Amino acid sequence: MATGLSIRPAVPTDYDAIAGVVDDWWGRPVLQAIPRLFLDHFASTSLVAEHHGQLAGFLIGFFAPAESLCAYIHFVGVHPNHRGTGLARELYGRFGAAARAHGRTMIRAITSPGNVGSVAFHRALGFVVDGPIADYNGPGRDMITFELRLTE
Ligand SMILES: CC(C)(COP(=O)(O)OP(=O)(O)OC[C@H]1O[C@@H](n2cnc3c(N)ncnc32)[C@H](O)[C@@H]1OP(=O)(O)O)[C@@H](O)C(=O)NCCC(=O)NCCS
């Protein structure tokens, strides 16, 4: 990880900083997929990376209440200036370690078929990639799924 970067558990008040950058970081409108509830209710399992106090990256994830072996990552984002430095890999590693410590044996995530960067990133981390799965999120909303088995 680059010098000056630190990673900490998220807190609900991180929401405004995250909401303020996601459309820019993704290069398209995605904020509607990240309502405040994710920070209000899943901050303790989510992570924030800062570079000299400025938001450099984040991971929003949770340990699935209805699937006792599964942890789920809803969104991960890294500031364009910090991409390619291993920051997202580090965020996934820390989330995975916490999930394993809580008895979870797999991480799942999804992305839209157009997000080739997300597919390449998850492949690089060893996720099994499946899809596009037709109508996954309702009519006409195909999605790609990712699954990673967590090792001891
Ligand atoms: C996808 C994203 C989170 C990756 O963050 P990052 O910090 O640059 O990723 P890392 O540096 O940790 O890369 C880890 C591995 O993934 C690979 N990777 C990451 N992004 C990639 C891309 N766009 N294309 C190809 N490979 C990529 C890296 O080469 C690296 O592989 P290696 O370790 O074998 O060399 C970042 O590009 C981003 O924020 N994109 C916009 C938001 C988004 O699409 N998020 C994912 C969907 S929720």
Tab-separated table of C-alpha atoms and ligand atoms in Angstrom:
chain	number	residue	atom	x	y	z
A	1	MET	CA	0.000	0.000	0.000
A	2	ALA	CA	1.243	3.521	-0.793
A	3	THR	CA	2.737	5.763	1.883
A	4	GLY	CA	0.242	8.015	3.656
A	5	LEU	CA	-2.652	5.614	3.159
A	6	SER	CA	-4.588	4.256	6.107
A	7	ILE	CA	-7.587	1.930	6.328
A	8	ARG	CA	-10.181	1.966	9.109
A	9	PRO	CA	-13.678	0.624	9.753
A	10	ALA	CA	-16.337	2.891	8.266
A	11	VAL	CA	-18.712	4.969	10.384
A	12	PRO	CA	-22.193	6.154	9.325
A	13	THR	CA	-20.994	9.736	8.861
A	14	ASP	CA	-18.670	8.574	6.046
A	15	TYR	CA	-21.763	8.438	3.854
A	16	ASP	CA	-21.644	12.049	2.661
A	17	ALA	CA	-18.017	11.856	1.515
A	18	ILE	CA	-18.708	8.582	-0.333
A	19	ALA	CA	-21.956	9.870	-1.890
A	20	GLY	CA	-20.105	12.961	-3.070
A	21	VAL	CA	-17.576	11.061	-5.214
A	22	VAL	CA	-19.098	7.848	-6.519
A	23	ASP	CA	-20.588	9.192	-9.755
A	24	ASP	CA	-17.217	10.752	-10.551
A	25	TRP	CA	-15.191	7.652	-9.614
A	26	TRP	CA	-17.469	5.333	-11.647
A	27	GLY	CA	-17.785	7.770	-14.554
A	28	ARG	CA	-21.560	7.305	-14.608
A	29	PRO	CA	-24.482	7.764	-12.199
A	30	VAL	CA	-24.343	5.021	-9.542
A	31	LEU	CA	-25.357	6.894	-6.404
A	32	GLN	CA	-28.900	5.533	-6.556
A	33	ALA	CA	-27.424	2.082	-5.824
A	34	ILE	CA	-25.757	3.338	-2.618
A	35	PRO	CA	-28.465	4.767	-0.347
A	36	ARG	CA	-27.523	5.986	3.121
A	37	LEU	CA	-28.864	2.797	4.710
A	38	PHE	CA	-25.683	0.965	3.710
A	39	LEU	CA	-23.544	3.172	5.948
A	40	ASP	CA	-26.173	3.479	8.679
A	41	HIS	CA	-26.568	-0.290	8.993
A	42	PHE	CA	-23.365	-1.854	7.632
A	43	ALA	CA	-20.643	0.606	8.645
A	44	SER	CA	-19.081	-1.817	11.138
A	45	THR	CA	-18.274	-4.348	8.401
A	46	SER	CA	-17.387	-1.718	5.798
A	47	LEU	CA	-14.003	-0.033	5.307
A	48	VAL	CA	-12.696	3.409	4.417
A	49	ALA	CA	-9.227	4.190	3.065
A	50	GLU	CA	-7.816	7.677	3.509
A	51	HIS	CA	-4.785	9.435	2.090
A	52	HIS	CA	-3.734	12.269	4.381
A	53	GLY	CA	-7.314	12.521	5.615
A	54	GLN	CA	-8.946	12.500	2.153
A	55	LEU	CA	-11.165	9.645	0.956
A	56	ALA	CA	-9.021	7.328	-1.196
A	57	GLY	CA	-11.248	4.264	-1.321
A	58	PHE	CA	-14.045	2.382	0.372
A	59	LEU	CA	-15.637	-1.038	0.598
A	60	ILE	CA	-19.268	-1.510	1.595
A	61	GLY	CA	-19.916	-5.069	2.711
A	62	PHE	CA	-21.746	-7.130	5.283
A	63	PHE	CA	-21.995	-10.612	6.727
A	64	ALA	CA	-25.254	-11.872	5.205
A	65	PRO	CA	-27.892	-12.328	7.938
A	66	ALA	CA	-29.837	-14.963	5.971
A	67	GLU	CA	-26.811	-16.921	4.676
A	68	SER	CA	-24.642	-17.833	7.623
A	69	LEU	CA	-21.591	-18.816	5.532
A	70	CYS	CA	-21.676	-15.831	3.182
A	71	ALA	CA	-20.210	-12.348	3.272
A	72	TYR	CA	-21.333	-9.926	0.586
A	73	ILE	CA	-19.550	-6.941	-0.948
A	74	HIS	CA	-22.005	-4.404	-2.313
A	75	PHE	CA	-19.623	-1.761	-3.622
A	76	VAL	CA	-15.892	-1.088	-3.740
A	77	GLY	CA	-14.367	2.060	-5.138
A	78	VAL	CA	-10.882	3.546	-5.353
A	79	HIS	CA	-10.013	7.161	-6.202
A	80	PRO	CA	-8.666	7.267	-9.792
A	81	ASN	CA	-5.309	8.599	-8.530
A	82	HIS	CA	-4.872	5.564	-6.277
A	83	ARG	CA	-5.864	2.810	-8.720
A	84	GLY	CA	-3.403	0.118	-9.643
A	85	THR	CA	-1.613	0.320	-6.287
A	86	GLY	CA	-3.242	-2.707	-4.678
A	87	LEU	CA	-5.652	-0.694	-2.548
A	88	ALA	CA	-8.818	-2.566	-3.562
A	89	ARG	CA	-6.984	-5.880	-3.120
A	90	GLU	CA	-6.032	-4.752	0.399
A	91	LEU	CA	-9.633	-3.733	1.190
A	92	TYR	CA	-10.885	-7.147	-0.006
A	93	GLY	CA	-8.168	-8.887	2.008
A	94	ARG	CA	-9.126	-7.129	5.213
A	95	PHE	CA	-12.835	-7.697	4.654
A	96	GLY	CA	-12.180	-11.368	3.881
A	97	ALA	CA	-10.117	-11.820	7.041
A	98	ALA	CA	-12.876	-10.281	9.154
A	99	ALA	CA	-15.498	-12.419	7.414
A	100	ARG	CA	-13.430	-15.569	8.019
A	101	ALA	CA	-13.076	-14.626	11.690
A	102	HIS	CA	-16.879	-14.475	11.849
A	103	GLY	CA	-17.267	-17.972	10.382
A	104	ARG	CA	-17.944	-16.943	6.787
A	105	THR	CA	-16.495	-19.239	4.127
A	106	MET	CA	-17.297	-17.307	0.958
A	107	ILE	CA	-17.535	-13.799	-0.418
A	108	ARG	CA	-20.104	-12.963	-3.063
A	109	ALA	CA	-20.568	-9.862	-5.196
A	110	ILE	CA	-22.196	-8.905	-8.494
A	111	THR	CA	-21.630	-6.382	-11.251
A	112	SER	CA	-23.255	-5.248	-14.464
A	113	PRO	CA	-21.980	-6.877	-17.685
A	114	GLY	CA	-20.582	-3.555	-18.897
A	115	ASN	CA	-18.215	-3.167	-15.958
A	116	VAL	CA	-15.220	-4.891	-17.542
A	117	GLY	CA	-12.852	-3.361	-14.964
A	118	SER	CA	-14.796	-4.928	-12.119
A	119	VAL	CA	-14.798	-8.329	-13.885
A	120	ALA	CA	-11.011	-8.129	-14.472
A	121	PHE	CA	-10.424	-7.059	-10.866
A	122	HIS	CA	-12.478	-9.924	-9.410
A	123	ARG	CA	-10.805	-12.429	-11.745
A	124	ALA	CA	-7.389	-11.172	-10.619
A	125	LEU	CA	-8.427	-11.819	-7.005
A	126	GLY	CA	-9.451	-15.395	-7.788
A	127	PHE	CA	-13.228	-15.022	-7.817
A	128	VAL	CA	-15.264	-17.477	-9.879
A	129	VAL	CA	-17.077	-15.386	-12.499
A	130	ASP	CA	-20.497	-16.473	-13.762
A	131	GLY	CA	-22.834	-14.890	-16.300
A	132	PRO	CA	-24.167	-12.578	-17.551
A	133	ILE	CA	-27.268	-14.097	-15.906
A	134	ALA	CA	-30.399	-12.950	-17.757
A	135	ASP	CA	-32.920	-10.866	-15.771
A	136	TYR	CA	-30.928	-11.357	-12.539
A	137	ASN	CA	-32.146	-8.038	-11.125
A	138	GLY	CA	-35.497	-7.975	-12.882
A	139	PRO	CA	-36.548	-7.760	-16.535
A	140	GLY	CA	-33.675	-6.784	-18.796
A	141	ARG	CA	-31.226	-6.303	-15.906
A	142	ASP	CA	-28.622	-8.997	-16.518
A	143	MET	CA	-25.794	-9.297	-13.982
A	144	ILE	CA	-22.472	-11.081	-13.554
A	145	THR	CA	-21.904	-12.895	-10.251
A	146	PHE	CA	-18.636	-13.395	-8.358
A	147	GLU	CA	-17.846	-15.950	-5.668
A	148	LEU	CA	-14.646	-16.535	-3.720
A	149	ARG	CA	-14.069	-19.415	-1.300
A	150	LEU	CA	-12.240	-18.177	1.792
A	151	THR	CA	-9.383	-20.382	2.909
A	152	GLU	CA	-8.406	-21.039	6.540
B	1	LIG	C1	-12.224	-1.851	-9.744
B	1	LIG	C2	-11.383	-1.010	-8.754
B	1	LIG	C3	-12.066	-1.019	-7.385
B	1	LIG	C4	-9.990	-1.632	-8.645
B	1	LIG	O1	-9.244	-0.908	-7.663
B	1	LIG	P1	-7.635	-0.901	-7.629
B	1	LIG	O2	-7.207	-0.426	-6.285
B	1	LIG	O3	-7.113	-0.182	-8.815
B	1	LIG	O4	-7.300	-2.457	-7.789
B	1	LIG	P2	-5.934	-3.165	-7.301
B	1	LIG	O5	-4.796	-2.228	-7.599
B	1	LIG	O6	-6.066	-3.648	-5.917
B	1	LIG	O7	-5.859	-4.372	-8.331
B	1	LIG	C5	-5.921	-5.740	-7.905
B	1	LIG	C6	-5.794	-6.609	-9.146
B	1	LIG	O8	-6.905	-6.363	-10.042
B	1	LIG	C7	-6.430	-5.991	-11.325
B	1	LIG	N1	-7.289	-4.914	-11.835
B	1	LIG	C8	-7.841	-3.917	-11.123
B	1	LIG	N2	-8.551	-3.105	-11.937
B	1	LIG	C9	-8.415	-3.621	-13.196
B	1	LIG	C10	-8.902	-3.223	-14.468
B	1	LIG	N3	-9.676	-2.127	-14.633
B	1	LIG	N4	-8.578	-3.983	-15.541
B	1	LIG	C11	-7.791	-5.088	-15.401
B	1	LIG	N5	-7.306	-5.511	-14.198
B	1	LIG	C12	-7.612	-4.771	-13.120
B	1	LIG	C13	-5.038	-5.447	-11.090
B	1	LIG	O9	-4.226	-5.574	-12.235
B	1	LIG	C14	-4.542	-6.303	-9.944
B	1	LIG	O10	-4.064	-7.543	-10.422
B	1	LIG	P3	-2.653	-8.124	-9.912
B	1	LIG	O11	-2.654	-7.961	-8.406
B	1	LIG	O12	-2.682	-9.537	-10.377
B	1	LIG	O13	-1.622	-7.263	-10.559
B	1	LIG	C15	-11.217	0.453	-9.270
B	1	LIG	O14	-10.733	0.431	-10.599
B	1	LIG	C16	-12.481	1.296	-9.218
B	1	LIG	O15	-12.773	1.934	-8.200
B	1	LIG	N6	-13.253	1.297	-10.339
B	1	LIG	C17	-14.504	2.073	-10.410
B	1	LIG	C18	-15.529	1.502	-9.477
B	1	LIG	C19	-15.914	0.063	-9.783
B	1	LIG	O16	-16.156	-0.321	-10.917
B	1	LIG	N7	-15.965	-0.765	-8.695
B	1	LIG	C20	-16.248	-2.196	-8.799
B	1	LIG	C21	-17.683	-2.544	-8.891
B	1	LIG	S1	-18.592	-2.240	-7.386
